[in-house]
Short mmCIF file of C-alpha atoms in Angstrom, two decimals:
data_model
loop_
_atom_site.label_atom_id
_atom_site.label_comp_id
_atom_site.label_asym_id
_atom_site.label_seq_id
_atom_site.Cartn_x
_atom_site.Cartn_y
_atom_site.Cartn_z
CA UNK O 1 -30.44 67.02 27.73
CA UNK O 2 -30.76 70.69 26.78
CA UNK O 3 -30.60 71.72 23.14
CA UNK O 4 -27.43 73.70 22.48
CA UNK O 5 -28.71 75.17 19.18
CA UNK O 6 -29.28 78.92 19.58
CA UNK O 7 -32.78 80.22 18.82
CA UNK O 8 -33.43 83.31 16.72
CA UNK O 9 -35.68 85.89 18.35
CA UNK O 10 -38.81 86.44 16.31
CA UNK O 11 -41.81 88.62 17.08
CA UNK O 12 -45.27 87.06 16.68
CA UNK O 13 -48.12 89.44 15.87
CA UNK O 14 -51.46 87.98 17.06
CA UNK O 15 -53.68 91.01 16.49
CA UNK O 16 -55.61 89.14 13.77
CA UNK O 17 -55.89 85.82 15.63
CA UNK O 18 -59.70 86.09 15.84
CA UNK O 19 -60.18 86.76 12.11
CA UNK O 20 -61.87 83.96 10.16
CA UNK O 21 -60.26 82.80 6.88
CA UNK O 22 -61.67 80.64 4.10
CA UNK O 23 -59.47 77.87 2.67
CA UNK O 24 -60.39 77.49 -1.01
CA UNK O 25 -59.35 74.61 -3.28
CA UNK O 26 -59.54 75.42 -7.00
CA UNK O 27 -58.99 73.20 -10.09
CA UNK O 28 -55.55 73.14 -11.67
CA UNK O 29 -56.68 74.93 -14.83
CA UNK O 30 -57.85 77.93 -12.73
CA UNK O 31 -54.71 77.96 -10.59
CA UNK O 32 -52.56 77.94 -13.74
CA UNK O 33 -54.46 80.91 -15.19
CA UNK O 34 -54.25 82.87 -11.94
CA UNK O 35 -50.49 82.33 -11.61
CA UNK O 36 -49.88 83.80 -15.07
CA UNK O 37 -52.41 86.61 -14.81
CA UNK O 38 -50.97 90.13 -14.33
CA UNK O 39 -51.99 92.07 -11.24
CA UNK O 40 -53.67 94.75 -13.34
CA UNK O 41 -56.62 92.63 -14.51
CA UNK O 42 -59.70 91.30 -12.75
CA UNK O 43 -59.62 87.49 -12.56
CA UNK O 44 -63.18 86.86 -11.40
CA UNK O 45 -66.12 87.73 -9.18
CA UNK O 46 -67.24 85.91 -6.04
CA UNK O 47 -70.95 85.94 -5.18
CA UNK O 48 -72.16 84.92 -1.69
CA UNK O 49 -75.87 84.31 -0.99
CA UNK O 50 -77.94 82.78 1.77
CA UNK O 51 -81.01 80.71 1.05
CA UNK O 52 -84.15 80.44 3.15
CA UNK O 53 -82.48 77.99 5.55
CA UNK O 54 -79.59 80.42 6.06
CA UNK O 55 -77.19 78.10 4.21
CA UNK O 56 -74.38 79.90 2.46
CA UNK O 57 -74.20 79.53 -1.31
CA UNK O 58 -71.00 80.69 -3.03
CA UNK O 59 -70.36 80.96 -6.77
CA UNK O 60 -67.35 82.11 -8.82
CA UNK O 61 -67.52 83.70 -12.25
CA UNK O 62 -64.21 84.08 -14.08
CA UNK O 63 -63.63 87.36 -15.86
CA UNK O 64 -63.67 87.60 -19.64
CA UNK O 65 -60.20 89.18 -19.67
CA UNK O 66 -58.71 86.19 -17.89
CA UNK O 67 -60.43 83.71 -20.20
CA UNK O 68 -59.00 85.52 -23.23
CA UNK O 69 -55.52 85.77 -21.74
CA UNK O 70 -52.74 84.17 -23.85
CA UNK O 71 -51.20 81.14 -22.14
CA UNK O 72 -49.18 78.13 -23.23
CA UNK O 73 -52.26 75.93 -22.89
CA UNK O 74 -54.89 77.35 -25.24
CA UNK O 75 -57.77 75.16 -24.02
CA UNK O 76 -61.11 76.78 -23.27
CA UNK O 77 -62.16 76.51 -19.64
CA UNK O 78 -65.55 76.88 -17.94
CA UNK O 79 -66.46 80.34 -16.72
CA UNK O 80 -69.01 79.57 -13.97
CA UNK O 81 -68.21 77.54 -10.87
CA UNK O 82 -69.83 76.68 -7.57
CA UNK O 83 -68.05 76.37 -4.24
CA UNK O 84 -69.06 73.67 -1.78
CA UNK O 85 -68.76 75.06 1.76
CA UNK O 86 -67.74 72.87 4.72
CA UNK O 87 -67.33 74.38 8.21
CA UNK O 88 -64.11 73.55 10.07
CA UNK O 89 -65.10 72.52 13.60
CA UNK O 90 -62.84 69.61 14.59
CA UNK O 91 -59.51 71.21 13.68
CA UNK O 92 -57.67 74.37 14.56
CA UNK O 93 -55.83 75.62 11.49
CA UNK O 94 -54.01 78.91 11.37
CA UNK O 95 -52.51 80.98 8.57
CA UNK O 96 -49.13 82.59 9.23
CA UNK O 97 -47.07 85.07 7.23
CA UNK O 98 -43.42 86.00 7.69
CA UNK O 99 -41.67 89.29 7.09
CA UNK O 100 -37.88 89.20 6.77
CA UNK O 101 -35.93 91.31 9.22
CA UNK O 102 -33.87 94.31 8.22
CA UNK O 103 -30.85 96.26 9.43
CA UNK O 104 -31.04 100.04 9.90
CA UNK O 105 -27.68 101.56 9.07
CA UNK O 106 -28.50 104.97 10.61
CA UNK O 107 -29.53 103.60 13.98
CA UNK O 108 -27.29 100.55 13.92
CA UNK O 109 -30.23 98.39 14.98
CA UNK O 110 -31.16 95.02 13.52
CA UNK O 111 -34.86 94.17 13.37
CA UNK O 112 -35.63 90.44 13.70
CA UNK O 113 -37.95 88.46 11.44
CA UNK O 114 -41.61 89.13 12.14
CA UNK O 115 -44.27 86.43 12.18
CA UNK O 116 -47.92 87.36 11.81
CA UNK O 117 -50.92 85.18 12.66
CA UNK O 118 -53.28 86.23 9.89
CA UNK O 119 -56.24 84.30 11.31
CA UNK O 120 -57.75 80.86 11.68
CA UNK O 121 -59.50 78.80 9.03
CA UNK O 122 -63.24 78.57 9.65
CA UNK O 123 -64.50 77.32 6.25
CA UNK O 124 -63.27 74.92 3.59
CA UNK O 125 -64.47 75.59 0.06
CA UNK O 126 -64.00 73.36 -2.96
CA UNK O 127 -64.43 75.04 -6.34
CA UNK O 128 -66.22 72.85 -8.92
CA UNK O 129 -67.40 73.67 -12.46
CA UNK O 130 -71.00 73.29 -13.55
CA UNK O 131 -71.65 70.46 -16.02
CA UNK O 132 -72.47 72.88 -18.82
CA UNK O 133 -71.37 73.04 -22.47
CA UNK O 134 -68.09 74.80 -21.65
CA UNK O 135 -67.13 72.08 -19.16
CA UNK O 136 -68.01 69.27 -21.59
CA UNK O 137 -65.96 70.96 -24.31
CA UNK O 138 -62.95 71.23 -21.98
CA UNK O 139 -63.20 67.54 -21.04
CA UNK O 140 -63.48 66.53 -24.70
CA UNK O 141 -60.32 68.46 -25.57
CA UNK O 142 -58.56 66.89 -22.57
CA UNK O 143 -59.49 63.36 -23.73
CA UNK O 144 -58.27 64.09 -27.26
CA UNK O 145 -54.89 65.31 -25.99
CA UNK O 146 -54.53 62.29 -23.71
CA UNK O 147 -55.11 59.85 -26.61
CA UNK O 148 -52.93 61.70 -29.10
CA UNK O 149 -49.85 59.55 -29.87
CA UNK O 150 -46.46 60.99 -29.02
CA UNK O 151 -44.87 59.48 -32.14
CA UNK O 152 -46.52 59.21 -35.52
CA UNK O 153 -45.65 58.50 -39.16
CA UNK O 154 -45.51 61.49 -41.48
CA UNK O 155 -45.44 61.17 -45.24
CA UNK O 156 -42.86 63.40 -46.92
CA UNK O 157 -43.75 65.20 -50.12
CA UNK O 158 -40.25 66.39 -50.92
CA UNK O 159 -36.62 65.35 -50.51
CA UNK O 160 -35.23 66.11 -47.07
CA UNK O 161 -31.71 67.53 -47.06
CA UNK O 162 -29.44 65.57 -44.73
CA UNK O 163 -26.42 67.20 -43.14
CA UNK O 164 -23.37 65.29 -42.04
CA UNK O 165 -21.71 66.21 -38.75
CA UNK O 166 -18.76 68.56 -39.10
CA UNK O 167 -16.63 67.04 -36.34
CA UNK O 168 -15.75 63.37 -36.09
CA UNK O 169 -15.57 61.55 -32.78
CA UNK O 170 -12.13 61.04 -31.27
CA UNK O 171 -12.47 57.27 -30.96
CA UNK O 172 -13.51 56.97 -34.62
CA UNK O 173 -10.50 59.04 -35.71
CA UNK O 174 -8.15 56.80 -33.71
CA UNK O 175 -9.82 53.70 -35.14
CA UNK O 176 -9.42 54.94 -38.74
CA UNK O 177 -5.76 55.77 -38.13
CA UNK O 178 -5.17 52.30 -36.70
CA UNK O 179 -6.83 50.62 -39.68
CA UNK O 180 -4.73 52.65 -42.09
CA UNK O 181 -1.53 51.74 -40.23
CA UNK O 182 -2.43 48.05 -40.33
CA UNK O 183 -3.25 48.26 -44.01
CA UNK O 184 0.21 49.67 -44.76
CA UNK O 185 2.04 46.69 -43.26
CA UNK O 186 4.61 45.42 -45.73
CA UNK O 187 5.20 41.75 -46.24
CA UNK O 188 8.62 40.63 -45.12
CA UNK O 189 10.54 37.93 -46.94
CA UNK O 190 9.12 34.47 -46.27
CA UNK O 191 12.41 33.18 -44.86
CA UNK O 192 12.56 36.12 -42.44
CA UNK O 193 9.05 35.39 -41.26
CA UNK O 194 9.87 31.71 -40.79
CA UNK O 195 12.94 32.66 -38.79
CA UNK O 196 10.77 34.81 -36.46
CA UNK O 197 8.29 31.96 -36.09
CA UNK O 198 10.93 29.36 -35.23
CA UNK O 199 12.49 31.68 -32.65
CA UNK O 200 9.07 32.21 -31.08
CA UNK O 201 8.32 28.47 -30.93
CA UNK O 202 11.70 27.92 -29.26
CA UNK O 203 10.26 29.83 -26.27
CA UNK O 204 6.74 28.40 -26.22
CA UNK O 205 5.11 25.38 -27.81
CA UNK O 206 1.63 26.89 -28.39
CA UNK O 207 0.52 30.34 -29.59
CA UNK O 208 -2.71 32.11 -30.40
CA UNK O 209 -2.89 33.58 -33.87
CA UNK O 210 -3.28 37.15 -32.60
CA UNK O 211 -0.04 36.79 -30.61
CA UNK O 212 1.85 35.61 -33.69
CA UNK O 213 0.54 38.65 -35.63
CA UNK O 214 1.94 40.95 -32.94
CA UNK O 215 5.29 39.12 -32.89
CA UNK O 216 5.86 39.04 -36.65
CA UNK O 217 4.02 42.30 -37.52
CA UNK O 218 2.78 40.74 -40.77
CA UNK O 219 -0.57 41.03 -42.54
CA UNK O 220 -2.90 38.35 -41.07
CA UNK O 221 -3.68 36.71 -44.42
CA UNK O 222 -0.03 36.47 -45.43
CA UNK O 223 0.98 35.10 -42.00
CA UNK O 224 -1.75 32.45 -42.02
CA UNK O 225 -0.57 31.11 -45.40
CA UNK O 226 2.97 30.62 -43.96
CA UNK O 227 1.64 29.06 -40.76
CA UNK O 228 -0.29 26.43 -42.70
CA UNK O 229 3.00 25.24 -44.21
CA UNK O 230 4.96 24.72 -40.98
CA UNK O 231 2.31 24.63 -38.25
CA UNK O 232 -0.91 22.87 -37.37
CA UNK O 233 -3.90 24.26 -35.48
CA UNK O 234 -5.10 22.29 -32.48
CA UNK O 235 -8.80 21.44 -32.41
CA UNK O 236 -8.94 19.80 -28.98
CA UNK O 237 -8.54 21.03 -25.46
CA UNK O 238 -6.55 22.15 -23.56
CA UNK O 239 -4.89 24.04 -26.48
CA UNK O 240 -7.88 24.45 -28.75
CA UNK O 241 -7.44 26.94 -31.65
CA UNK O 242 -3.74 27.42 -30.78
CA UNK O 243 -0.94 26.89 -33.30
CA UNK O 244 1.94 24.42 -32.90
CA UNK O 245 4.87 23.44 -35.15
CA UNK O 246 4.42 20.32 -37.20
CA UNK O 247 6.48 17.35 -35.94
CA UNK O 248 9.01 17.62 -38.77
CA UNK O 249 9.83 21.23 -37.80
CA UNK O 250 10.14 20.77 -34.07
CA UNK O 251 13.61 21.09 -32.61
CA UNK O 252 12.88 21.63 -28.91
CA UNK O 253 15.72 21.38 -26.45
CA UNK O 254 15.97 18.15 -24.51
CA UNK O 255 14.44 18.16 -21.08
CA UNK O 256 16.77 18.52 -18.16
CA UNK O 257 15.61 15.17 -16.87
CA UNK O 258 16.85 13.48 -20.05
CA UNK O 259 20.24 15.20 -19.68
CA UNK O 260 20.46 14.11 -16.09
CA UNK O 261 19.64 10.51 -16.97
CA UNK O 262 22.32 10.33 -19.69
CA UNK O 263 24.92 11.76 -17.35
CA UNK O 264 24.20 9.20 -14.68
CA UNK O 265 24.33 6.34 -17.15
CA UNK O 266 27.73 7.49 -18.36
#
C-alpha cells in the first residue's frame, strides 16, 4: 500500500561527503564550561603528535580564561587532558546539518530546506584527565559535596521573628463561623424539648444522638441530660448506641394486626 503522506522536497549537499570528522567525547565538567563560555574567548588548545610508530597522540589543554570563568559550579577542574583515539572501521557514521528554507518576497520563490552532509566519522576520541593534583582535588571536592547532608541542625543565637499569614483559608473561616453559630444555640424550655422528642419517637423507635441534635436544635450537653431522664441508650446490636424511650414513656400506636384481630373477635 502506497504512503499517502506528501514528502517535502529537500536538497542534499554532498560536496563534503569525503571529509573525515572526529567524534570527541568530553567529560561533563568540560561540556558545562564550554556551553557557558562566550564566543569571544579561547577555550583550549589541541595538540596532535605522532610517535615513532606513527601512532597519533592527542592532548587538550584548557585555556586559563575558561578556567577562571564565573559559573554556577565553582569547582576547580583539571587543565590538561589526553584523548584516546580509536579508528572507526566497522561503521559508517555521517554528520548532517540542516538549513531552514526561506521565502523571497521580491522573486516570489520559496527555497526548500537544505541538508548538508558535512562528512563521515573516521575517528572516535575520548577525552580523559591526567591523574595529577588538579584531578585529585576535583574528585575530593566532588566526594565532599556528595556526602554533604541536605538537611542539618542549626543552632540559633538570637530570637527568630515569626510572621503569621495575612489571609485565612476559606475552609477554616467556614469552620469558625459554624462553631460560633453552634455556640450561640439557646436552650429551649425543657417541656418544649420533651414535646419535640416525643413527636420524633412517634415516627421512629430508635435514633442516633446526632439526629436528635439536628431535630431539636439544642446544645448537645443540655439535650443529653434530658434524654437520660426519658430515654435509654441501647448497648447491644442491632441498635447499638441508639436512643429509645423508656418503657414508661412509650405510647406507640397499636399495630394494624392487633386492630384487625379485635375487629374480627367483635
